[in-house]
mmCIF file of C-alpha atoms in Angstrom:
data_model
loop_
_atom_site.group_PDB
_atom_site.id
_atom_site.type_symbol
_atom_site.label_atom_id
_atom_site.label_comp_id
_atom_site.label_asym_id
_atom_site.label_seq_id
_atom_site.Cartn_x
_atom_site.Cartn_y
_atom_site.Cartn_z
ATOM 1 C CA UNK L 521 -6.680 -16.672 -19.143
ATOM 2 C CA UNK L 522 -9.727 -15.045 -17.982
ATOM 3 C CA UNK L 523 -10.632 -13.135 -14.685
ATOM 4 C CA UNK L 524 -14.171 -13.979 -13.479
ATOM 5 C CA UNK L 525 -15.461 -11.722 -10.763
ATOM 6 C CA UNK L 526 -17.979 -13.038 -8.191
ATOM 7 C CA UNK L 527 -19.400 -11.363 -5.159
ATOM 8 C CA UNK L 528 -16.420 -12.406 -3.020
ATOM 9 C CA UNK L 529 -13.930 -10.813 -5.459
ATOM 10 C CA UNK L 530 -15.950 -7.381 -5.544
ATOM 11 C CA UNK L 531 -16.274 -7.470 -1.634
ATOM 12 C CA UNK L 532 -12.445 -8.166 -1.212
ATOM 13 C CA UNK L 533 -11.836 -5.228 -3.633
ATOM 14 C CA UNK L 534 -13.958 -2.918 -1.536
ATOM 15 C CA UNK L 535 -12.666 -3.977 1.621
ATOM 16 C CA UNK L 536 -9.144 -3.259 0.444
ATOM 17 C CA UNK L 537 -10.505 -0.017 -1.146
ATOM 18 C CA UNK L 538 -11.632 1.216 2.369
ATOM 19 C CA UNK L 539 -7.906 0.904 3.680
ATOM 20 C CA UNK L 540 -6.908 2.665 0.503
ATOM 21 C CA UNK L 541 -8.860 5.632 1.294
ATOM 22 C CA UNK L 542 -7.378 5.900 4.870
ATOM 23 C CA UNK L 543 -3.854 5.247 3.563
ATOM 24 C CA UNK L 544 -3.740 7.743 0.599
ATOM 25 C CA UNK L 545 -5.892 10.389 2.612
ATOM 26 C CA UNK L 546 -3.699 10.023 5.759
ATOM 27 C CA UNK L 547 -0.474 11.203 3.681
ATOM 28 C CA UNK L 548 -1.870 14.452 2.837
ATOM 29 C CA UNK L 549 -3.095 15.190 6.394
ATOM 30 C CA UNK L 550 0.554 15.020 7.780
ATOM 31 C CA UNK L 551 1.569 18.300 6.563
ATOM 32 C CA UNK L 552 -1.631 19.771 7.985
ATOM 33 C CA UNK L 553 -1.161 18.150 11.296
ATOM 34 C CA UNK L 554 2.363 19.339 11.442
ATOM 35 C CA UNK L 555 1.173 22.933 11.136
ATOM 36 C CA UNK L 556 -1.302 22.336 13.984
ATOM 37 C CA UNK L 557 1.464 20.621 16.186
ATOM 38 C CA UNK L 558 4.380 22.910 15.116
ATOM 39 C CA UNK L 559 6.521 19.977 14.831
ATOM 40 C CA UNK L 560 9.691 19.085 12.679
ATOM 41 C CA UNK L 561 9.467 16.701 9.605
ATOM 42 C CA UNK L 562 11.192 14.159 11.745
ATOM 43 C CA UNK L 563 8.497 14.108 14.475
ATOM 44 C CA UNK L 564 5.800 14.101 11.521
ATOM 45 C CA UNK L 565 7.692 11.118 10.065
ATOM 46 C CA UNK L 566 7.036 9.412 13.254
ATOM 47 C CA UNK L 567 3.542 8.970 12.119
ATOM 48 C CA UNK L 568 4.694 7.029 9.256
ATOM 49 C CA UNK L 569 6.710 4.982 11.668
ATOM 50 C CA UNK L 570 3.457 4.284 13.692
ATOM 51 C CA UNK L 571 1.813 3.254 10.563
ATOM 52 C CA UNK L 572 4.696 0.807 10.098
ATOM 53 C CA UNK L 573 4.636 -0.505 13.606
ATOM 54 C CA UNK L 574 0.977 -1.181 13.607
ATOM 55 C CA UNK L 575 1.307 -3.083 10.266
ATOM 56 C CA UNK L 576 4.358 -4.966 11.662
ATOM 57 C CA UNK L 577 2.454 -6.057 14.719
ATOM 58 C CA UNK L 578 -0.478 -7.059 12.654
ATOM 59 C CA UNK L 579 1.744 -9.041 10.082
ATOM 60 C CA UNK L 580 3.053 -11.073 13.077
ATOM 61 C CA UNK L 581 -0.386 -12.154 14.074
ATOM 62 C CA UNK L 582 -2.468 -12.303 10.863
ATOM 63 C CA UNK L 583 -1.369 -15.755 9.681
ATOM 64 C CA UNK L 584 -2.136 -17.478 13.079
ATOM 65 C CA UNK L 585 -5.563 -15.536 13.264
ATOM 66 C CA UNK L 586 -6.430 -16.607 9.809
ATOM 67 C CA UNK L 587 -5.874 -20.136 10.711
ATOM 68 C CA UNK L 588 -8.039 -20.054 13.948
ATOM 69 C CA UNK L 589 -10.893 -17.580 12.757
ATOM 70 C CA UNK L 590 -10.812 -17.679 9.070
ATOM 71 C CA UNK L 591 -10.043 -14.992 6.554
ATOM 72 C CA UNK L 592 -13.493 -13.432 6.684
ATOM 73 C CA UNK L 593 -13.720 -12.842 10.482
ATOM 74 C CA UNK L 594 -9.967 -11.313 10.275
ATOM 75 C CA UNK L 595 -10.663 -9.037 7.406
ATOM 76 C CA UNK L 596 -14.099 -7.650 9.174
ATOM 77 C CA UNK L 597 -12.230 -7.258 12.508
ATOM 78 C CA UNK L 598 -9.443 -5.357 10.660
ATOM 79 C CA UNK L 599 -11.830 -2.780 9.270
ATOM 80 C CA UNK L 600 -13.541 -2.292 12.656
ATOM 81 C CA UNK L 601 -9.967 -1.615 14.060
ATOM 82 C CA UNK L 602 -9.210 0.710 11.049
ATOM 83 C CA UNK L 603 -12.226 2.814 12.031
ATOM 84 C CA UNK L 604 -11.246 3.026 15.664
ATOM 85 C CA UNK L 605 -7.779 4.119 14.645
ATOM 86 C CA UNK L 606 -9.492 6.893 12.597
ATOM 87 C CA UNK L 607 -11.599 8.025 15.552
ATOM 88 C CA UNK L 608 -8.511 8.224 17.687
ATOM 89 C CA UNK L 609 -6.368 10.031 15.118
ATOM 90 C CA UNK L 610 -8.816 12.606 14.522
ATOM 91 C CA UNK L 611 -9.631 13.328 18.127
ATOM 92 C CA UNK L 612 -6.871 15.625 19.229
ATOM 93 C CA UNK L 613 -3.806 17.277 18.036
ATOM 94 C CA UNK L 614 -1.831 15.684 21.142
ATOM 95 C CA UNK L 615 1.117 13.716 19.657
ATOM 96 C CA UNK L 616 0.586 10.623 21.735
ATOM 97 C CA UNK L 617 -2.973 10.405 20.351
ATOM 98 C CA UNK L 618 -2.181 11.045 16.815
ATOM 99 C CA UNK L 619 0.539 8.424 16.749
ATOM 100 C CA UNK L 620 -1.674 5.988 18.554
ATOM 101 C CA UNK L 621 -4.428 6.612 15.990
ATOM 102 C CA UNK L 622 -1.959 5.837 13.092
ATOM 103 C CA UNK L 623 -0.909 2.668 14.885
ATOM 104 C CA UNK L 624 -4.343 1.368 15.387
ATOM 105 C CA UNK L 625 -5.348 2.293 11.801
ATOM 106 C CA UNK L 626 -2.613 0.610 10.116
ATOM 107 C CA UNK L 627 -2.991 -2.502 12.692
ATOM 108 C CA UNK L 628 -6.526 -3.136 11.359
ATOM 109 C CA UNK L 629 -6.121 -2.005 7.853
ATOM 110 C CA UNK L 630 -3.152 -4.369 7.469
ATOM 111 C CA UNK L 631 -5.451 -7.351 8.473
ATOM 112 C CA UNK L 632 -7.204 -6.649 5.146
ATOM 113 C CA UNK L 633 -4.155 -6.182 3.021
ATOM 114 C CA UNK L 634 -2.471 -9.323 4.114
ATOM 115 C CA UNK L 635 -5.550 -11.354 3.938
ATOM 116 C CA UNK L 636 -6.963 -10.140 0.470
ATOM 117 C CA UNK L 637 -3.834 -11.378 -1.606
ATOM 118 C CA UNK L 638 -4.452 -14.968 -0.620
ATOM 119 C CA UNK L 639 -8.122 -14.856 -0.951
ATOM 120 C CA UNK L 640 -7.745 -13.714 -4.525
ATOM 121 C CA UNK L 641 -4.928 -16.015 -5.215
ATOM 122 C CA UNK L 642 -6.881 -19.181 -4.014
ATOM 123 C CA UNK L 643 -10.136 -17.879 -5.638
ATOM 124 C CA UNK L 644 -8.575 -17.120 -9.188
ATOM 125 C CA UNK L 645 -5.651 -19.393 -9.447
ATOM 126 C CA UNK L 646 -3.562 -18.746 -12.494
ATOM 127 C CA UNK L 647 -5.610 -15.329 -12.874
ATOM 128 C CA UNK L 648 -4.560 -14.366 -9.277
ATOM 129 C CA UNK L 649 -1.901 -11.838 -10.039
ATOM 130 C CA UNK L 650 -4.380 -9.998 -12.318
ATOM 131 C CA UNK L 651 -7.036 -10.071 -9.511
ATOM 132 C CA UNK L 652 -4.434 -8.875 -6.963
ATOM 133 C CA UNK L 653 -3.397 -6.009 -9.227
ATOM 134 C CA UNK L 654 -6.987 -5.180 -10.005
ATOM 135 C CA UNK L 655 -7.746 -5.173 -6.148
ATOM 136 C CA UNK L 656 -4.967 -2.786 -5.672
ATOM 137 C CA UNK L 657 -6.137 -0.668 -8.558
ATOM 138 C CA UNK L 658 -9.541 -0.403 -6.740
ATOM 139 C CA UNK L 659 -7.722 0.544 -3.468
ATOM 140 C CA UNK L 660 -5.860 3.362 -5.508
ATOM 141 C CA UNK L 661 -8.900 4.456 -7.165
ATOM 142 C CA UNK L 662 -10.721 4.957 -3.930
ATOM 143 C CA UNK L 663 -7.526 6.516 -2.567
ATOM 144 C CA UNK L 664 -7.482 8.868 -5.556
ATOM 145 C CA UNK L 665 -10.548 10.589 -3.988
ATOM 146 C CA UNK L 666 -9.191 10.995 -0.318
ATOM 147 C CA UNK L 667 -6.629 13.719 -1.056
ATOM 148 C CA UNK L 668 -9.196 15.612 -3.077
ATOM 149 C CA UNK L 669 -11.779 15.412 -0.024
ATOM 150 C CA UNK L 670 -9.025 16.489 2.379
ATOM 151 C CA UNK L 671 -8.234 19.515 -0.017
ATOM 152 C CA UNK L 672 -11.772 20.323 -0.336
ATOM 153 C CA UNK L 673 -12.526 20.011 3.364
ATOM 154 C CA UNK L 674 -9.689 22.298 4.094
ATOM 155 C CA UNK L 675 -10.813 24.868 1.304
ATOM 156 C CA UNK L 676 -14.504 24.872 2.965
ATOM 157 C CA UNK L 677 -12.955 25.699 6.204
ATOM 158 C CA UNK L 678 -14.038 22.305 7.692
ATOM 159 C CA UNK L 679 -10.489 21.203 8.341
ATOM 160 C CA UNK L 680 -9.053 17.816 7.284
ATOM 161 C CA UNK L 681 -10.684 15.679 9.960
ATOM 162 C CA UNK L 682 -14.073 15.270 8.251
ATOM 163 C CA UNK L 683 -12.390 13.737 5.230
ATOM 164 C CA UNK L 684 -11.236 10.713 7.113
ATOM 165 C CA UNK L 685 -14.114 10.317 9.381
ATOM 166 C CA UNK L 686 -16.399 9.953 6.209
ATOM 167 C CA UNK L 687 -15.027 6.408 5.861
ATOM 168 C CA UNK L 688 -16.661 5.250 9.135
ATOM 169 C CA UNK L 689 -20.380 4.976 7.569
ATOM 170 C CA UNK L 690 -18.877 3.720 4.280
ATOM 171 C CA UNK L 691 -17.550 0.753 6.145
ATOM 172 C CA UNK L 692 -20.690 0.173 8.051
ATOM 173 C CA UNK L 693 -22.727 0.054 4.760
ATOM 174 C CA UNK L 694 -20.024 -2.333 3.289
ATOM 175 C CA UNK L 695 -20.704 -4.681 6.232
ATOM 176 C CA UNK L 696 -24.362 -4.714 5.647
ATOM 177 C CA UNK L 697 -24.087 -5.228 2.004
ATOM 178 C CA UNK L 698 -21.419 -7.997 2.468
ATOM 179 C CA UNK L 699 -23.418 -10.300 4.833
ATOM 180 C CA UNK L 700 -23.356 -13.833 3.897
ATOM 181 C CA UNK L 701 -20.276 -13.529 1.626
ATOM 182 C CA UNK L 702 -17.313 -15.793 3.167
ATOM 183 C CA UNK L 703 -13.740 -16.165 1.958
ATOM 184 C CA UNK L 704 -12.199 -19.847 1.631
ATOM 185 C CA UNK L 705 -10.338 -21.028 4.654
ATOM 186 C CA UNK L 706 -6.842 -21.959 3.920
ATOM 187 C CA UNK L 707 -6.487 -25.719 2.649
ATOM 188 C CA UNK L 708 -5.429 -28.221 5.332
ATOM 189 C CA UNK L 709 -1.946 -28.837 3.463
ATOM 190 C CA UNK L 710 -1.563 -25.010 3.335
ATOM 191 C CA UNK L 711 -2.414 -24.579 7.048
ATOM 192 C CA UNK L 712 -0.014 -27.168 8.019
ATOM 193 C CA UNK L 713 2.923 -25.554 5.904
ATOM 194 C CA UNK L 714 1.944 -22.247 7.591
ATOM 195 C CA UNK L 715 3.231 -23.730 10.980
ATOM 196 C CA UNK L 716 6.374 -25.120 9.928
ATOM 197 C CA UNK L 717 9.327 -24.932 7.447
ATOM 198 C CA UNK L 718 11.375 -21.955 6.104
ATOM 199 C CA UNK L 719 10.475 -20.082 2.992
ATOM 200 C CA UNK L 720 12.848 -20.628 0.124
ATOM 201 C CA UNK L 721 15.508 -18.252 -0.944
ATOM 202 C CA UNK L 722 13.588 -17.252 -4.083
ATOM 203 C CA UNK L 723 10.716 -16.150 -1.998
ATOM 204 C CA UNK L 724 13.090 -13.701 0.182
ATOM 205 C CA UNK L 725 14.467 -12.180 -3.034
ATOM 206 C CA UNK L 726 10.946 -11.418 -3.979
ATOM 207 C CA UNK L 727 10.308 -10.137 -0.443
ATOM 208 C CA UNK L 728 13.197 -7.771 -1.089
ATOM 209 C CA UNK L 729 11.558 -6.254 -4.227
ATOM 210 C CA UNK L 730 8.155 -5.795 -2.349
ATOM 211 C CA UNK L 731 9.794 -4.141 0.490
ATOM 212 C CA UNK L 732 11.983 -1.768 -1.579
ATOM 213 C CA UNK L 733 8.812 -0.692 -3.891
ATOM 214 C CA UNK L 734 6.665 -0.056 -0.836
ATOM 215 C CA UNK L 735 9.388 2.306 0.638
ATOM 216 C CA UNK L 736 9.291 4.147 -2.624
ATOM 217 C CA UNK L 737 5.467 4.272 -2.476
ATOM 218 C CA UNK L 738 5.295 5.578 1.044
ATOM 219 C CA UNK L 739 8.102 7.957 0.660
ATOM 220 C CA UNK L 740 6.134 9.650 -2.172
ATOM 221 C CA UNK L 741 2.810 9.261 -0.834
ATOM 222 C CA UNK L 742 3.639 10.986 2.557
ATOM 223 C CA UNK L 743 5.983 13.631 1.401
ATOM 224 C CA UNK L 744 4.452 14.716 -1.991
ATOM 225 C CA UNK L 745 2.498 17.258 -0.201
ATOM 226 C CA UNK L 746 5.428 18.985 1.392
ATOM 227 C CA UNK L 747 7.540 18.949 -1.802
ATOM 228 C CA UNK L 748 4.578 20.659 -3.710
ATOM 229 C CA UNK L 749 4.458 23.298 -0.914
ATOM 230 C CA UNK L 750 8.097 23.907 -0.440
ATOM 231 C CA UNK L 751 9.412 23.735 -3.937
ATOM 232 C CA UNK L 752 6.269 24.590 -6.122
ATOM 233 C CA UNK L 753 4.956 27.094 -3.719
ATOM 234 C CA UNK L 754 1.341 25.686 -3.370
ATOM 235 C CA UNK L 755 -0.830 26.376 -0.461
ATOM 236 C CA UNK L 756 -1.753 23.660 1.989
ATOM 237 C CA UNK L 757 -5.156 22.659 0.433
ATOM 238 C CA UNK L 758 -4.029 22.446 -3.206
ATOM 239 C CA UNK L 759 -0.784 20.807 -1.984
ATOM 240 C CA UNK L 760 -2.709 17.940 -0.310
ATOM 241 C CA UNK L 761 -5.022 17.697 -3.338
ATOM 242 C CA UNK L 762 -1.899 17.436 -5.534
ATOM 243 C CA UNK L 763 -1.246 14.050 -4.156
ATOM 244 C CA UNK L 764 -4.074 12.786 -6.265
ATOM 245 C CA UNK L 765 -1.836 12.976 -9.202
ATOM 246 C CA UNK L 766 0.515 10.223 -7.722
ATOM 247 C CA UNK L 767 -2.532 8.106 -6.461
ATOM 248 C CA UNK L 768 -4.345 8.515 -9.855
ATOM 249 C CA UNK L 769 -1.168 7.206 -11.536
ATOM 250 C CA UNK L 770 -1.166 4.220 -9.126
ATOM 251 C CA UNK L 771 -4.953 3.414 -10.005
ATOM 252 C CA UNK L 772 -4.338 3.556 -13.811
ATOM 253 C CA UNK L 773 -1.130 1.409 -13.279
ATOM 254 C CA UNK L 774 -2.898 -1.241 -11.573
ATOM 255 C CA UNK L 775 -6.013 -1.311 -13.787
ATOM 256 C CA UNK L 776 -3.320 -1.653 -16.798
ATOM 257 C CA UNK L 777 -1.202 -3.933 -14.873
ATOM 258 C CA UNK L 778 -4.156 -6.360 -14.232
ATOM 259 C CA UNK L 779 -4.682 -6.715 -17.763
ATOM 260 C CA UNK L 780 -0.929 -7.228 -18.883
ATOM 261 C CA UNK L 781 -0.617 -9.648 -16.020
ATOM 262 C CA UNK L 782 -2.776 -11.999 -18.048
ATOM 263 C CA UNK L 783 -0.317 -11.825 -21.037
ATOM 264 C CA UNK L 784 3.199 -10.872 -19.961
ATOM 265 C CA UNK L 785 5.853 -12.312 -17.713
ATOM 266 C CA UNK L 786 5.857 -10.645 -14.364
ATOM 267 C CA UNK L 787 9.621 -9.808 -14.506
ATOM 268 C CA UNK L 788 9.084 -7.876 -17.693
ATOM 269 C CA UNK L 789 6.362 -5.885 -16.059
ATOM 270 C CA UNK L 790 8.236 -4.989 -13.034
ATOM 271 C CA UNK L 791 11.460 -3.890 -15.091
ATOM 272 C CA UNK L 792 8.786 -1.682 -16.924
ATOM 273 C CA UNK L 793 7.385 -0.475 -13.661
ATOM 274 C CA UNK L 794 10.807 0.536 -12.366
ATOM 275 C CA UNK L 795 11.680 2.411 -15.429
ATOM 276 C CA UNK L 796 8.528 4.289 -15.664
ATOM 277 C CA UNK L 797 8.859 5.509 -11.893
ATOM 278 C CA UNK L 798 12.441 6.201 -12.447
ATOM 279 C CA UNK L 799 11.712 8.547 -15.249
ATOM 280 C CA UNK L 800 8.802 10.228 -13.776
ATOM 281 C CA UNK L 801 10.707 10.836 -10.502
ATOM 282 C CA UNK L 802 13.818 12.388 -12.395
ATOM 283 C CA UNK L 803 11.571 15.056 -13.888
ATOM 284 C CA UNK L 804 9.593 15.621 -10.655
ATOM 285 C CA UNK L 805 12.830 16.122 -8.839
ATOM 286 C CA UNK L 806 14.424 18.293 -11.363
ATOM 287 C CA UNK L 807 11.383 20.624 -11.888
ATOM 288 C CA UNK L 808 9.978 23.538 -9.730
ATOM 289 C CA UNK L 809 7.177 24.063 -12.035
ATOM 290 C CA UNK L 810 3.560 22.790 -10.955
ATOM 291 C CA UNK L 811 2.721 22.332 -14.603
ATOM 292 C CA UNK L 812 5.574 19.771 -15.066
ATOM 293 C CA UNK L 813 5.373 18.310 -11.397
ATOM 294 C CA UNK L 814 1.785 16.934 -11.523
ATOM 295 C CA UNK L 815 2.084 14.981 -14.723
ATOM 296 C CA UNK L 816 5.387 13.429 -13.710
ATOM 297 C CA UNK L 817 3.782 12.523 -10.359
ATOM 298 C CA UNK L 818 1.113 10.653 -12.599
ATOM 299 C CA UNK L 819 4.030 8.969 -14.213
ATOM 300 C CA UNK L 820 5.629 7.875 -11.055
ATOM 301 C CA UNK L 821 2.197 6.483 -9.896
ATOM 302 C CA UNK L 822 1.969 4.428 -13.019
ATOM 303 C CA UNK L 823 5.317 2.766 -12.055
ATOM 304 C CA UNK L 824 4.935 2.427 -8.381
ATOM 305 C CA UNK L 825 1.420 0.922 -8.849
ATOM 306 C CA UNK L 826 2.851 -2.538 -9.804
ATOM 307 C CA UNK L 827 5.615 -3.085 -7.155
ATOM 308 C CA UNK L 828 3.241 -4.556 -4.509
ATOM 309 C CA UNK L 829 0.572 -6.409 -6.385
ATOM 310 C CA UNK L 830 3.017 -8.088 -8.817
ATOM 311 C CA UNK L 831 5.546 -8.296 -6.079
ATOM 312 C CA UNK L 832 3.286 -10.190 -3.750
ATOM 313 C CA UNK L 833 1.856 -12.362 -6.400
ATOM 314 C CA UNK L 834 5.517 -13.312 -7.322
ATOM 315 C CA UNK L 835 6.200 -13.824 -3.507
ATOM 316 C CA UNK L 836 3.154 -16.062 -3.082
ATOM 317 C CA UNK L 837 4.235 -18.098 -6.102
ATOM 318 C CA UNK L 838 7.775 -18.773 -4.521
ATOM 319 C CA UNK L 839 6.213 -19.725 -1.217
ATOM 320 C CA UNK L 840 5.714 -23.334 -2.210
ATOM 321 C CA UNK L 841 2.129 -23.583 -1.003
ATOM 322 C CA UNK L 842 1.973 -21.204 1.744
ATOM 323 C CA UNK L 843 0.250 -18.058 0.731
ATOM 324 C CA UNK L 844 -0.933 -16.773 4.118
ATOM 325 C CA UNK L 845 2.580 -17.272 5.573
ATOM 326 C CA UNK L 846 4.140 -15.609 2.415
ATOM 327 C CA UNK L 847 1.717 -12.675 2.436
ATOM 328 C CA UNK L 848 2.207 -12.245 6.246
ATOM 329 C CA UNK L 849 6.020 -12.147 5.717
ATOM 330 C CA UNK L 850 5.699 -9.827 2.936
ATOM 331 C CA UNK L 851 3.490 -7.596 5.304
ATOM 332 C CA UNK L 852 6.383 -7.470 7.733
ATOM 333 C CA UNK L 853 8.580 -6.019 4.946
ATOM 334 C CA UNK L 854 5.974 -3.534 3.854
ATOM 335 C CA UNK L 855 5.567 -2.454 7.572
ATOM 336 C CA UNK L 856 9.517 -2.036 7.798
ATOM 337 C CA UNK L 857 9.537 -0.093 4.533
ATOM 338 C CA UNK L 858 6.524 2.083 5.041
ATOM 339 C CA UNK L 859 8.035 3.205 8.480
ATOM 340 C CA UNK L 860 11.704 3.331 7.915
ATOM 341 C CA UNK L 861 11.646 4.704 4.291
ATOM 342 C CA UNK L 862 9.463 8.135 5.083
ATOM 343 C CA UNK L 863 11.205 8.276 8.586
ATOM 344 C CA UNK L 864 14.697 8.285 7.231
ATOM 345 C CA UNK L 865 13.645 10.707 4.345
ATOM 346 C CA UNK L 866 12.184 12.955 6.868
ATOM 347 C CA UNK L 867 15.240 12.894 9.162
ATOM 348 C CA UNK L 868 17.558 13.452 6.244
ATOM 349 C CA UNK L 869 15.232 16.381 5.145
ATOM 350 C CA UNK L 870 15.795 18.122 8.355
ATOM 351 C CA UNK L 871 19.528 17.830 7.743
ATOM 352 C CA UNK L 872 20.144 18.323 4.020
ATOM 353 C CA UNK L 873 16.753 19.731 2.944
ATOM 354 C CA UNK L 874 13.904 17.725 1.515
ATOM 355 C CA UNK L 875 14.855 17.933 -2.105
ATOM 356 C CA UNK L 876 18.269 16.226 -1.611
ATOM 357 C CA UNK L 877 16.696 13.702 0.809
ATOM 358 C CA UNK L 878 14.366 12.570 -2.033
ATOM 359 C CA UNK L 879 17.364 10.943 -3.705
ATOM 360 C CA UNK L 880 16.677 8.008 -1.486
ATOM 361 C CA UNK L 881 13.927 7.274 -3.952
ATOM 362 C CA UNK L 882 16.227 6.258 -6.942
ATOM 363 C CA UNK L 883 18.274 4.231 -4.600
ATOM 364 C CA UNK L 884 15.470 2.104 -3.660
ATOM 365 C CA UNK L 885 14.399 1.642 -7.278
ATOM 366 C CA UNK L 886 17.971 0.313 -7.933
ATOM 367 C CA UNK L 887 17.503 -2.198 -5.116
ATOM 368 C CA UNK L 888 14.211 -3.364 -6.585
ATOM 369 C CA UNK L 889 15.673 -3.755 -10.063
ATOM 370 C CA UNK L 890 18.575 -5.722 -8.437
ATOM 371 C CA UNK L 891 16.020 -7.956 -6.630
ATOM 372 C CA UNK L 892 13.943 -8.687 -9.814
ATOM 373 C CA UNK L 893 17.381 -9.789 -11.680
ATOM 374 C CA UNK L 894 18.401 -12.040 -8.914
ATOM 375 C CA UNK L 895 15.107 -13.765 -8.342
ATOM 376 C CA UNK L 896 14.388 -13.946 -12.181
ATOM 377 C CA UNK L 897 11.128 -15.599 -13.129
ATOM 378 C CA UNK L 898 10.570 -16.732 -16.648
ATOM 379 C CA UNK L 899 6.824 -17.454 -16.628
ATOM 380 C CA UNK L 900 4.023 -15.391 -15.550
ATOM 381 C CA UNK L 901 3.063 -15.802 -11.854
ATOM 382 C CA UNK L 902 1.706 -17.806 -10.593
ATOM 383 C CA UNK L 903 2.453 -20.376 -13.335
ATOM 384 C CA UNK L 904 2.303 -23.475 -11.138
ATOM 385 C CA UNK L 905 -0.966 -22.661 -9.326
#
């Protein structure tokens, strides 16, 4: 199989990359915002919950909106809403406003996330998993820059807000450059399938793998900066920038995963991803040395990288011809995971300390491994498309 990238493919990659910048820049700002607000980790964790609720509401609506307005309109509306969320989030230290900004940003950004996988799956057929992985690699690659920009802005005395606000003119430039490029609407048969019928059991098992993997990703993205501050003794700026190691690993993992998905069964790749993330996390959890923590974060990122793109491709294949419906339901799982995982971790950290609370991560990895085993797929996904 070969992956042929056209203007639509690259535009979809960059649209997803815009949300990746916000998402991976958002995590490092939480510890800095918590310093400004003087709140506990539980309260700071509510911002992750706000992200999740925004994603949840978005996932409930997006399949219907796509059927009515098309994927192109939905994705651009999502990016405009994301920019509005950034403006609200950066406008004040008042907790209601920062929570509202997180909600609005995730609400808009999830339109892009949920719509991008069906667009790439329809456009590339059997090479869909590779394209989805590559798109998420671009998102992680762009996201790699975000913690560095946050750390640099803090180091220069500008605060963390300009690091997020810079995304607004970038999205505007992307909208100008992408004029005339339109994503295909769902086929009529698929559209009818979106309205009725239950998704099969194999789909829901794959849904569980995606949900557990997203929970691991968000727990690490949102709390790594705090770990680097508390356990490694880093100051706020370098700790925020240190999240780059995790996101860089995710970027590299998705680039590599995009290539491997053309040649290897998806379940084999998911088992390898779980093992890689588990090994990296084990060393990261045991060490208090920055020189070891950063490379093991990179290793964690390499494994975590494949949970969403391969999991969602697997779920779409199991949806029996309802890609938008399947992606939207996976978005619900991602929303639940991204909110519940970091919030539970934060609440546990307030009770038993962040170090012990992080043991939620290997528990989630075991859940993902069980899901891969129960919903075993023998061929590369999507083998029947």
